[in-house]
PDB file of C-alpha atoms in Angstrom:
ATOM      1  CA  MET A 965      11.402 -20.503  14.549  1.00  0.00           C
ATOM      2  CA  PHE A 966      11.749 -17.719  12.015  1.00  0.00           C
ATOM      3  CA  THR A 967       8.555 -17.019  10.140  1.00  0.00           C
ATOM      4  CA  LEU A 968       7.906 -14.618   7.313  1.00  0.00           C
ATOM      5  CA  ILE A 969       5.286 -12.705   9.293  1.00  0.00           C
ATOM      6  CA  ARG A 970       7.958 -10.858  11.312  1.00  0.00           C
ATOM      7  CA  PRO A 971       9.520  -9.006   8.344  1.00  0.00           C
ATOM      8  CA  VAL A 972       6.071  -8.311   6.894  1.00  0.00           C
ATOM      9  CA  ALA A 973       4.935  -6.864  10.241  1.00  0.00           C
ATOM     10  CA  ALA A 974       8.132  -4.835  10.498  1.00  0.00           C
ATOM     11  CA  LEU A 975       7.662  -3.428   7.007  1.00  0.00           C
ATOM     12  CA  LEU A 976       4.007  -2.511   7.561  1.00  0.00           C
ATOM     13  CA  MET A 977       4.732  -0.900  10.913  1.00  0.00           C
ATOM     14  CA  ALA A 978       7.661   1.074   9.480  1.00  0.00           C
ATOM     15  CA  VAL A 979       5.629   2.408   6.565  1.00  0.00           C
ATOM     16  CA  PHE A 980       2.730   3.363   8.824  1.00  0.00           C
ATOM     17  CA  ALA A 981       5.085   4.965  11.354  1.00  0.00           C
ATOM     18  CA  TYR A 982       6.616   7.082   8.591  1.00  0.00           C
ATOM     19  CA  TYR A 983       3.217   8.393   7.509  1.00  0.00           C
ATOM     20  CA  ALA A 984       2.130   8.880  11.128  1.00  0.00           C
ATOM     21  CA  ALA A 985       5.277  10.954  11.742  1.00  0.00           C
ATOM     22  CA  LYS A 986       4.492  13.108   8.717  1.00  0.00           C
ATOM     23  CA  ALA A 987       0.975  13.636  10.115  1.00  0.00           C
ATOM     24  CA  TYR A 988       2.425  14.473  13.558  1.00  0.00           C
ATOM     25  CA  GLU A 989       4.789  17.190  12.330  1.00  0.00           C
ATOM     26  CA  PRO A 990       2.062  19.878  11.925  1.00  0.00           C
ATOM     27  CA  LEU A 991       0.784  19.038  15.416  1.00  0.00           C
ATOM     28  CA  TYR A 992       4.215  19.547  16.954  1.00  0.00           C
ATOM     29  CA  ASP A 993       4.833  22.898  15.303  1.00  0.00           C
ATOM     30  CA  PRO A 994       3.762  23.825  11.760  1.00  0.00           C
ATOM     31  CA  GLN A 995       6.850  26.002  11.297  1.00  0.00           C
ATOM     32  CA  ALA A 996       9.400  23.600  12.794  1.00  0.00           C
ATOM     33  CA  TYR A 997      11.888  21.708  10.703  1.00  0.00           C
ATOM     34  CA  MET A 998      11.765  18.175  12.097  1.00  0.00           C
ATOM     35  CA  GLY A 999      14.821  16.866  10.263  1.00  0.00           C
ATOM     36  CA  THR A1000      15.024  13.071  10.296  1.00  0.00           C
ATOM     37  CA  PHE A1001      12.114  12.594  12.681  1.00  0.00           C
ATOM     38  CA  ALA A1002      10.117  10.548  10.153  1.00  0.00           C
ATOM     39  CA  ALA A1003      13.091   8.287   9.454  1.00  0.00           C
ATOM     40  CA  TRP A1004      13.683   7.689  13.174  1.00  0.00           C
ATOM     41  CA  THR A1005      10.006   6.936  13.639  1.00  0.00           C
ATOM     42  CA  ALA A1006      10.083   4.464  10.761  1.00  0.00           C
ATOM     43  CA  LEU A1007      13.114   2.788  12.338  1.00  0.00           C
ATOM     44  CA  MET A1008      11.310   2.479  15.682  1.00  0.00           C
ATOM     45  CA  GLY A1009       8.227   1.141  13.878  1.00  0.00           C
ATOM     46  CA  LEU A1010      10.426  -1.436  12.158  1.00  0.00           C
ATOM     47  CA  LEU A1011      11.848  -2.521  15.492  1.00  0.00           C
ATOM     48  CA  VAL A1012       8.465  -2.734  17.241  1.00  0.00           C
ATOM     49  CA  GLY A1013       6.950  -4.528  14.244  1.00  0.00           C
ATOM     50  CA  TRP A1014       9.691  -7.150  14.222  1.00  0.00           C
ATOM     51  CA  VAL A1015      10.008  -7.767  17.946  1.00  0.00           C
ATOM     52  CA  PHE A1016       6.517  -7.175  19.307  1.00  0.00           C
ATOM     53  CA  VAL A1017       3.833  -7.303  16.623  1.00  0.00           C
ATOM     54  CA  GLY A1018       5.284 -10.015  14.392  1.00  0.00           C
ATOM     55  CA  GLY A1019       5.644 -12.495  17.217  1.00  0.00           C
ATOM     56  CA  ARG A1020       2.065 -12.193  18.418  1.00  0.00           C
ATOM     57  CA  ILE A1021       0.035 -12.262  15.207  1.00  0.00           C
ATOM     58  CA  GLY A1022      -2.077 -15.294  14.449  1.00  0.00           C
ATOM     59  CA  ARG A1023      -3.962 -16.306  17.567  1.00  0.00           C
ATOM     60  CA  ALA A1024      -7.369 -14.816  16.723  1.00  0.00           C
ATOM     61  CA  TRP A1025      -8.420 -12.010  14.395  1.00  0.00           C
ATOM     62  CA  TRP A1026      -9.570  -9.769  17.253  1.00  0.00           C
ATOM     63  CA  PHE A1027      -6.281 -10.357  19.083  1.00  0.00           C
ATOM     64  CA  SER A1028      -4.322  -9.448  15.957  1.00  0.00           C
ATOM     65  CA  ILE A1029      -6.261  -6.183  15.689  1.00  0.00           C
ATOM     66  CA  TYR A1030      -5.555  -5.508  19.360  1.00  0.00           C
ATOM     67  CA  ILE A1031      -1.841  -6.221  18.870  1.00  0.00           C
ATOM     68  CA  GLY A1032      -1.764  -3.886  15.850  1.00  0.00           C
ATOM     69  CA  ILE A1033      -3.248  -1.031  17.888  1.00  0.00           C
ATOM     70  CA  GLN A1034      -0.964  -1.811  20.806  1.00  0.00           C
ATOM     71  CA  GLY A1035       2.058  -1.876  18.487  1.00  0.00           C
ATOM     72  CA  VAL A1036       1.215   1.576  17.120  1.00  0.00           C
ATOM     73  CA  ALA A1037       0.836   2.922  20.659  1.00  0.00           C
ATOM     74  CA  MET A1038       4.106   1.302  21.699  1.00  0.00           C
ATOM     75  CA  THR A1039       5.869   2.858  18.722  1.00  0.00           C
ATOM     76  CA  GLY A1040       4.539   6.275  19.716  1.00  0.00           C
ATOM     77  CA  VAL A1041       5.731   5.957  23.298  1.00  0.00           C
ATOM     78  CA  PHE A1042       9.061   4.515  22.185  1.00  0.00           C
ATOM     79  CA  ILE A1043       9.774   7.343  19.740  1.00  0.00           C
ATOM     80  CA  ALA A1044       8.765   9.935  22.360  1.00  0.00           C
ATOM     81  CA  MET A1045      11.285   8.401  24.757  1.00  0.00           C
ATOM     82  CA  VAL A1046      14.052   8.344  22.131  1.00  0.00           C
ATOM     83  CA  MET A1047      13.410  11.921  21.050  1.00  0.00           C
ATOM     84  CA  ALA A1048      13.342  13.028  24.683  1.00  0.00           C
ATOM     85  CA  VAL A1049      16.829  11.570  25.226  1.00  0.00           C
ATOM     86  CA  ARG A1050      18.034  13.584  22.240  1.00  0.00           C
ATOM     87  CA  GLU A1051      16.385  16.723  23.570  1.00  0.00           C
ATOM     88  CA  VAL A1052      17.843  16.236  27.063  1.00  0.00           C
ATOM     89  CA  PHE A1053      21.341  16.167  25.588  1.00  0.00           C
ATOM     90  CA  ILE A1054      20.648  19.249  23.488  1.00  0.00           C
ATOM     91  CA  LEU A1055      19.278  21.160  26.482  1.00  0.00           C
ATOM     92  CA  GLY A1056      22.163  19.930  28.632  1.00  0.00           C
ATOM     93  CA  TYR A1057      24.712  21.289  26.176  1.00  0.00           C
ATOM     94  CA  ARG A1058      22.842  24.598  26.163  1.00  0.00           C
ATOM     95  CA  ARG A1059      23.207  24.684  29.973  1.00  0.00           C
ATOM     96  CA  ARG A1060      19.470  24.655  30.670  1.00  0.00           C
ATOM     97  CA  PHE A1061      19.966  21.765  33.099  1.00  0.00           C
ATOM     98  CA  ARG A1062      22.303  22.601  35.968  1.00  0.00           C
ATOM     99  CA  GLU A1063      22.435  19.131  37.523  1.00  0.00           C
ATOM    100  CA  VAL A1064      21.822  15.533  36.549  1.00  0.00           C
ATOM    101  CA  MET A1065      18.593  15.460  38.550  1.00  0.00           C
ATOM    102  CA  ASP A1066      17.282  18.415  36.547  1.00  0.00           C
ATOM    103  CA  ALA A1067      17.949  16.471  33.351  1.00  0.00           C
ATOM    104  CA  PHE A1068      16.301  13.366  34.789  1.00  0.00           C
ATOM    105  CA  THR A1069      13.109  15.165  35.788  1.00  0.00           C
ATOM    106  CA  GLY A1070      13.204  17.200  32.586  1.00  0.00           C
ATOM    107  CA  TYR A1071      13.282  13.959  30.579  1.00  0.00           C
ATOM    108  CA  PHE A1072       9.842  12.911  31.803  1.00  0.00           C
ATOM    109  CA  ASP A1073       8.491  16.387  31.171  1.00  0.00           C
ATOM    110  CA  ILE A1074       9.738  16.230  27.591  1.00  0.00           C
ATOM    111  CA  VAL A1075       8.205  12.759  27.046  1.00  0.00           C
ATOM    112  CA  ILE A1076       4.838  13.997  28.317  1.00  0.00           C
ATOM    113  CA  ASN A1077       5.133  17.074  26.102  1.00  0.00           C
ATOM    114  CA  TRP A1078       5.780  14.920  23.001  1.00  0.00           C
ATOM    115  CA  LEU A1079       2.856  12.629  23.813  1.00  0.00           C
ATOM    116  CA  GLY A1080       0.580  15.504  24.854  1.00  0.00           C
ATOM    117  CA  LYS A1081       0.825  17.135  21.453  1.00  0.00           C
ATOM    118  CA  ALA A1082      -0.445  13.900  19.889  1.00  0.00           C
ATOM    119  CA  MET A1083      -3.701  14.085  21.866  1.00  0.00           C
ATOM    120  CA  ASP A1084      -5.578  15.486  18.895  1.00  0.00           C
ATOM    121  CA  GLN A1085      -8.822  13.640  18.223  1.00  0.00           C
ATOM    122  CA  ASP A1086      -8.300  13.261  14.474  1.00  0.00           C
ATOM    123  CA  TYR A1087      -4.726  12.082  14.950  1.00  0.00           C
ATOM    124  CA  LEU A1088      -5.717   9.513  17.578  1.00  0.00           C
ATOM    125  CA  ILE A1089      -8.463   8.167  15.296  1.00  0.00           C
ATOM    126  CA  PHE A1090      -5.885   7.953  12.500  1.00  0.00           C
ATOM    127  CA  LEU A1091      -3.520   5.979  14.742  1.00  0.00           C
ATOM    128  CA  ALA A1092      -6.197   3.613  16.057  1.00  0.00           C
ATOM    129  CA  THR A1093      -7.598   2.954  12.595  1.00  0.00           C
ATOM    130  CA  GLY A1094      -4.127   2.379  11.183  1.00  0.00           C
ATOM    131  CA  GLY A1095      -3.258  -0.028  13.981  1.00  0.00           C
ATOM    132  CA  ALA A1096      -6.491  -1.968  13.480  1.00  0.00           C
ATOM    133  CA  VAL A1097      -5.948  -2.188   9.723  1.00  0.00           C
ATOM    134  CA  ILE A1098      -2.343  -3.313  10.228  1.00  0.00           C
ATOM    135  CA  GLY A1099      -3.413  -5.981  12.708  1.00  0.00           C
ATOM    136  CA  PHE A1100      -6.177  -7.308  10.461  1.00  0.00           C
ATOM    137  CA  ALA A1101      -3.966  -7.252   7.353  1.00  0.00           C
ATOM    138  CA  LEU A1102      -1.209  -9.080   9.200  1.00  0.00           C
ATOM    139  CA  HIS A1103      -3.688 -11.685  10.381  1.00  0.00           C
ATOM    140  CA  LEU A1104      -4.815 -12.283   6.800  1.00  0.00           C
ATOM    141  CA  VAL A1105      -1.208 -12.538   5.618  1.00  0.00           C
ATOM    142  CA  TRP A1106      -0.425 -14.913   8.474  1.00  0.00           C
ATOM    143  CA  MET A1107      -3.391 -17.130   7.500  1.00  0.00           C
ATOM    144  CA  LEU A1108      -2.175 -17.259   3.880  1.00  0.00           C
ATOM    145  CA  LEU A1109       1.397 -18.016   4.902  1.00  0.00           C
ATOM    146  CA  GLU A1110       0.351 -20.716   7.368  1.00  0.00           C
ATOM    147  CA  ARG A1111      -1.949 -22.323   4.834  1.00  0.00           C
ATOM    148  CA  ARG A1112       0.878 -22.480   2.345  1.00  0.00           C
ATOM    149  CA  ARG A1113       3.308 -23.838   4.937  1.00  0.00           C
ATOM    150  CA  ASN A1114       0.861 -26.505   6.088  1.00  0.00           C
ATOM    151  CA  ASP A1115       0.146 -27.618   2.509  1.00  0.00           C
ATOM    152  CA  ARG A1116       3.736 -28.737   2.056  1.00  0.00           C
TER     153      ARG A1116
END
């Protein structure tokens, strides 16, 4: 059954993913122009919030916090995988990969490179705190929505 917690979770995850992407840009390269990276990250956060986080909120408050943190981590891995596909095509067109197997092994190297740059202590604390706050806030919203639905 469709519940209102899914769009709320998607919206919160998308907004947090946008701000997390803006905080990631200086870690990647302070001089680099990242283009629409923040918008793509917000889109992936929207997708993860709708599909994963929104469907699992409401069991217990500690589980909701755990799901919020797990959703933020999943968004990070998901966006690293999407950006690595983009980069593999760019490097393939520049003839840096001679064969398909080079592109395949290069893909995993690029994903690890994207995730490795995020291993900054302050950034990881920011992500974990944001995920915990999102999970707790979604649990509170879920309790309010369920109370209202059960009152009818």
